[in-house]
Structures are given as C-alpha cells and as structure tokens.
Amino acid sequence: MPAWMQRLVRGYASRARLAEVAWEDMSTRRAWIDAFRARPLGPTDVQLQFMRSAGHGGQNVNKVNTKVRAKFILGEHALPAALAQALATGSPLYTPSTHALQVASDRFRSQRQNVEDALQKD
C-alpha cells in the first residue's frame, strides 16, 4: 500500500476520536479499514495518464511519454462519506475540478519507474 494511502487510513481511524462520531458507527468504520488494508490498491483503482516529460533527457523527452499522472477518483470507490469529505478538505493531493487525488512523477526516464514512483509518493 502506498505511503499516502497508509496515512489516509490512519488519519481516518484517528478521526473516530471526534466527539460527534457515534460509537455504534465505529465497528462499521473499523471493518471498512480492515477490509481496505487486506486488499491493496490495484491497477483498476487508479487511473494512469502518460505525457511527455520536461527537463533532462535530450531529444528523447520530446518523443516518449514517460511522465505519469496517477489519479484516484473519490466518487468511483466505496469510500465512506466522512473519509471522502476529509480528503476533499484536507489533502494536498486533492484536485477539486476532478474530485480526485492526483500525484505525478517525471523523476525517471523510464515510464515503468515513474509509475512505481507515483504510486509510492507521499
């Protein structure tokens, strides 16, 4: 599981301490977190877009789509409403126009390495 997703789950679990959270709802939240941890994100959970990278690499960067943008659309997944709202208001990765968490990588000259880097970013 990517580091940012681990923090997301921990943050969601810690929000349970808030006074307005009903204790009877806690068992449902904990069950969701356990199920989420048991099944890591797969390629179908994240949309990947590829584009040309800028920077070093000579003429190669003008020809090859090595930059990767990974997008996790909040409305397409069975996220609890409280978690989706917390992400929309508090995550620096959130993009309001797409209602998604987005992260990009053009660190490497290889598309495969940039995909791995984007999915592991904090």
PDB file of C-alpha atoms in Angstrom:
ATOM      1  CA  MET A   1       0.000   0.000   0.000  1.00  0.00           C
ATOM      2  CA  PRO A   2       1.432   3.429  -0.894  1.00  0.00           C
ATOM      3  CA  ALA A   3       2.614   5.583   1.993  1.00  0.00           C
ATOM      4  CA  TRP A   4      -0.004   8.269   1.320  1.00  0.00           C
ATOM      5  CA  MET A   5      -2.766   5.679   1.472  1.00  0.00           C
ATOM      6  CA  GLN A   6      -1.437   4.290   4.775  1.00  0.00           C
ATOM      7  CA  ARG A   7      -1.536   7.797   6.248  1.00  0.00           C
ATOM      8  CA  LEU A   8      -5.043   8.231   4.864  1.00  0.00           C
ATOM      9  CA  VAL A   9      -6.264   5.085   6.633  1.00  0.00           C
ATOM     10  CA  ARG A  10      -4.518   6.032   9.893  1.00  0.00           C
ATOM     11  CA  GLY A  11      -5.965   9.536   9.661  1.00  0.00           C
ATOM     12  CA  TYR A  12      -9.439   8.178   9.082  1.00  0.00           C
ATOM     13  CA  ALA A  13      -9.093   5.862  12.060  1.00  0.00           C
ATOM     14  CA  SER A  14      -7.898   8.733  14.263  1.00  0.00           C
ATOM     15  CA  ARG A  15     -10.898  10.885  13.277  1.00  0.00           C
ATOM     16  CA  ALA A  16     -13.001   8.395  15.213  1.00  0.00           C
ATOM     17  CA  ARG A  17     -11.921  10.180  18.390  1.00  0.00           C
ATOM     18  CA  LEU A  18     -14.054  13.174  17.457  1.00  0.00           C
ATOM     19  CA  ALA A  19     -16.997  13.755  19.774  1.00  0.00           C
ATOM     20  CA  GLU A  20     -19.602  13.847  17.000  1.00  0.00           C
ATOM     21  CA  VAL A  21     -18.772  10.307  15.853  1.00  0.00           C
ATOM     22  CA  ALA A  22     -21.299   7.796  17.099  1.00  0.00           C
ATOM     23  CA  TRP A  23     -19.737   4.786  18.810  1.00  0.00           C
ATOM     24  CA  GLU A  24     -22.123   2.394  17.098  1.00  0.00           C
ATOM     25  CA  ASP A  25     -20.664   3.570  13.796  1.00  0.00           C
ATOM     26  CA  MET A  26     -17.119   2.722  14.943  1.00  0.00           C
ATOM     27  CA  SER A  27     -17.472  -1.007  14.283  1.00  0.00           C
ATOM     28  CA  THR A  28     -18.511  -0.269  10.699  1.00  0.00           C
ATOM     29  CA  ARG A  29     -15.544   2.062  10.235  1.00  0.00           C
ATOM     30  CA  ARG A  30     -13.083  -0.405  11.684  1.00  0.00           C
ATOM     31  CA  ALA A  31     -14.459  -3.194   9.481  1.00  0.00           C
ATOM     32  CA  TRP A  32     -14.018  -0.964   6.413  1.00  0.00           C
ATOM     33  CA  ILE A  33     -10.423  -0.117   7.392  1.00  0.00           C
ATOM     34  CA  ASP A  34      -9.588  -3.804   7.946  1.00  0.00           C
ATOM     35  CA  ALA A  35     -11.058  -4.732   4.552  1.00  0.00           C
ATOM     36  CA  PHE A  36      -9.162  -1.871   2.900  1.00  0.00           C
ATOM     37  CA  ARG A  37      -5.868  -2.992   4.410  1.00  0.00           C
ATOM     38  CA  ALA A  38      -6.496  -6.586   3.298  1.00  0.00           C
ATOM     39  CA  ARG A  39      -6.941  -5.597  -0.373  1.00  0.00           C
ATOM     40  CA  PRO A  40      -4.293  -3.165  -1.581  1.00  0.00           C
ATOM     41  CA  LEU A  41      -4.989  -0.787  -4.421  1.00  0.00           C
ATOM     42  CA  GLY A  42      -4.693  -2.393  -7.800  1.00  0.00           C
ATOM     43  CA  PRO A  43      -4.251  -1.019 -11.299  1.00  0.00           C
ATOM     44  CA  THR A  44      -8.009  -0.723 -11.740  1.00  0.00           C
ATOM     45  CA  ASP A  45      -8.311   1.592  -8.714  1.00  0.00           C
ATOM     46  CA  VAL A  46      -6.004   4.290 -10.073  1.00  0.00           C
ATOM     47  CA  GLN A  47      -6.230   5.973 -13.470  1.00  0.00           C
ATOM     48  CA  LEU A  48      -2.835   6.472 -15.079  1.00  0.00           C
ATOM     49  CA  GLN A  49      -2.157   9.145 -17.681  1.00  0.00           C
ATOM     50  CA  PHE A  50       1.076   9.356 -19.630  1.00  0.00           C
ATOM     51  CA  MET A  51       2.535  12.501 -21.138  1.00  0.00           C
ATOM     52  CA  ARG A  52       5.805  13.945 -22.333  1.00  0.00           C
ATOM     53  CA  SER A  53       8.212  14.890 -19.606  1.00  0.00           C
ATOM     54  CA  ALA A  54      10.177  18.125 -19.458  1.00  0.00           C
ATOM     55  CA  GLY A  55      13.764  18.521 -18.409  1.00  0.00           C
ATOM     56  CA  HIS A  56      16.880  16.450 -18.931  1.00  0.00           C
ATOM     57  CA  GLY A  57      17.000  13.671 -21.465  1.00  0.00           C
ATOM     58  CA  GLY A  58      17.788  15.428 -24.708  1.00  0.00           C
ATOM     59  CA  GLN A  59      15.567  14.762 -27.678  1.00  0.00           C
ATOM     60  CA  ASN A  60      14.225  11.636 -26.000  1.00  0.00           C
ATOM     61  CA  VAL A  61      11.858  13.695 -23.797  1.00  0.00           C
ATOM     62  CA  ASN A  62      10.267  15.176 -26.916  1.00  0.00           C
ATOM     63  CA  LYS A  63       9.362  11.747 -28.299  1.00  0.00           C
ATOM     64  CA  VAL A  64       8.461   9.471 -25.391  1.00  0.00           C
ATOM     65  CA  ASN A  65       5.592   9.749 -22.897  1.00  0.00           C
ATOM     66  CA  THR A  66       7.462   8.984 -19.683  1.00  0.00           C
ATOM     67  CA  LYS A  67       5.728  11.378 -17.272  1.00  0.00           C
ATOM     68  CA  VAL A  68       2.955   9.714 -15.269  1.00  0.00           C
ATOM     69  CA  ARG A  69      -0.060  11.213 -13.518  1.00  0.00           C
ATOM     70  CA  ALA A  70      -1.885   8.857 -11.151  1.00  0.00           C
ATOM     71  CA  LYS A  71      -5.457   9.810 -10.307  1.00  0.00           C
ATOM     72  CA  PHE A  72      -7.624   8.254  -7.570  1.00  0.00           C
ATOM     73  CA  ILE A  73     -11.193   9.448  -8.170  1.00  0.00           C
ATOM     74  CA  LEU A  74     -13.025   9.649  -4.861  1.00  0.00           C
ATOM     75  CA  GLY A  75     -16.524   9.185  -6.286  1.00  0.00           C
ATOM     76  CA  GLU A  76     -15.675   5.913  -8.060  1.00  0.00           C
ATOM     77  CA  HIS A  77     -14.794   3.956  -4.943  1.00  0.00           C
ATOM     78  CA  ALA A  78     -16.746   2.729  -1.957  1.00  0.00           C
ATOM     79  CA  LEU A  79     -15.251   5.281   0.418  1.00  0.00           C
ATOM     80  CA  PRO A  80     -17.251   6.259   3.475  1.00  0.00           C
ATOM     81  CA  ALA A  81     -18.702   9.751   3.050  1.00  0.00           C
ATOM     82  CA  ALA A  82     -16.761  11.071   6.058  1.00  0.00           C
ATOM     83  CA  LEU A  83     -13.472   9.871   4.570  1.00  0.00           C
ATOM     84  CA  ALA A  84     -14.179  11.325   1.116  1.00  0.00           C
ATOM     85  CA  GLN A  85     -15.094  14.660   2.739  1.00  0.00           C
ATOM     86  CA  ALA A  86     -11.949  14.638   4.898  1.00  0.00           C
ATOM     87  CA  LEU A  87      -9.809  14.022   1.810  1.00  0.00           C
ATOM     88  CA  ALA A  88     -11.562  16.744  -0.159  1.00  0.00           C
ATOM     89  CA  THR A  89     -10.974  19.327   2.552  1.00  0.00           C
ATOM     90  CA  GLY A  90      -7.607  18.299   3.955  1.00  0.00           C
ATOM     91  CA  SER A  91      -5.429  16.517   1.418  1.00  0.00           C
ATOM     92  CA  PRO A  92      -2.821  18.483  -0.550  1.00  0.00           C
ATOM     93  CA  LEU A  93      -3.230  15.870  -3.306  1.00  0.00           C
ATOM     94  CA  TYR A  94      -6.927  16.723  -3.811  1.00  0.00           C
ATOM     95  CA  THR A  95      -7.969  18.404  -7.072  1.00  0.00           C
ATOM     96  CA  PRO A  96     -11.485  19.894  -6.865  1.00  0.00           C
ATOM     97  CA  SER A  97     -12.081  20.025 -10.633  1.00  0.00           C
ATOM     98  CA  THR A  98     -11.802  16.237 -10.916  1.00  0.00           C
ATOM     99  CA  HIS A  99     -12.814  15.315  -7.333  1.00  0.00           C
ATOM    100  CA  ALA A 100      -9.696  13.144  -7.210  1.00  0.00           C
ATOM    101  CA  LEU A 101      -6.361  12.712  -5.507  1.00  0.00           C
ATOM    102  CA  GLN A 102      -3.602  13.274  -8.064  1.00  0.00           C
ATOM    103  CA  VAL A 103       0.125  12.734  -7.994  1.00  0.00           C
ATOM    104  CA  ALA A 104       2.634  12.935 -10.846  1.00  0.00           C
ATOM    105  CA  SER A 105       6.145  11.690 -11.458  1.00  0.00           C
ATOM    106  CA  ASP A 106       8.708  12.531 -14.107  1.00  0.00           C
ATOM    107  CA  ARG A 107      11.724  11.723 -11.973  1.00  0.00           C
ATOM    108  CA  PHE A 108      12.980   8.870 -14.145  1.00  0.00           C
ATOM    109  CA  ARG A 109      13.498   8.424 -17.872  1.00  0.00           C
ATOM    110  CA  SER A 110      11.531   5.171 -17.757  1.00  0.00           C
ATOM    111  CA  GLN A 111       7.730   5.112 -17.788  1.00  0.00           C
ATOM    112  CA  ARG A 112       7.649   1.977 -15.609  1.00  0.00           C
ATOM    113  CA  GLN A 113       9.850   3.585 -12.950  1.00  0.00           C
ATOM    114  CA  ASN A 114       7.716   6.731 -12.980  1.00  0.00           C
ATOM    115  CA  VAL A 115       4.556   4.650 -12.462  1.00  0.00           C
ATOM    116  CA  GLU A 116       6.129   2.971  -9.430  1.00  0.00           C
ATOM    117  CA  ASP A 117       7.368   6.323  -8.126  1.00  0.00           C
ATOM    118  CA  ALA A 118       3.953   7.982  -8.498  1.00  0.00           C
ATOM    119  CA  LEU A 119       2.179   5.165  -6.666  1.00  0.00           C
ATOM    120  CA  GLN A 120       4.693   5.264  -3.796  1.00  0.00           C
ATOM    121  CA  LYS A 121       4.768   9.047  -3.340  1.00  0.00           C
ATOM    122  CA  ASP A 122       3.678  10.539  -0.045  1.00  0.00           C
TER     123      ASP A 122
END
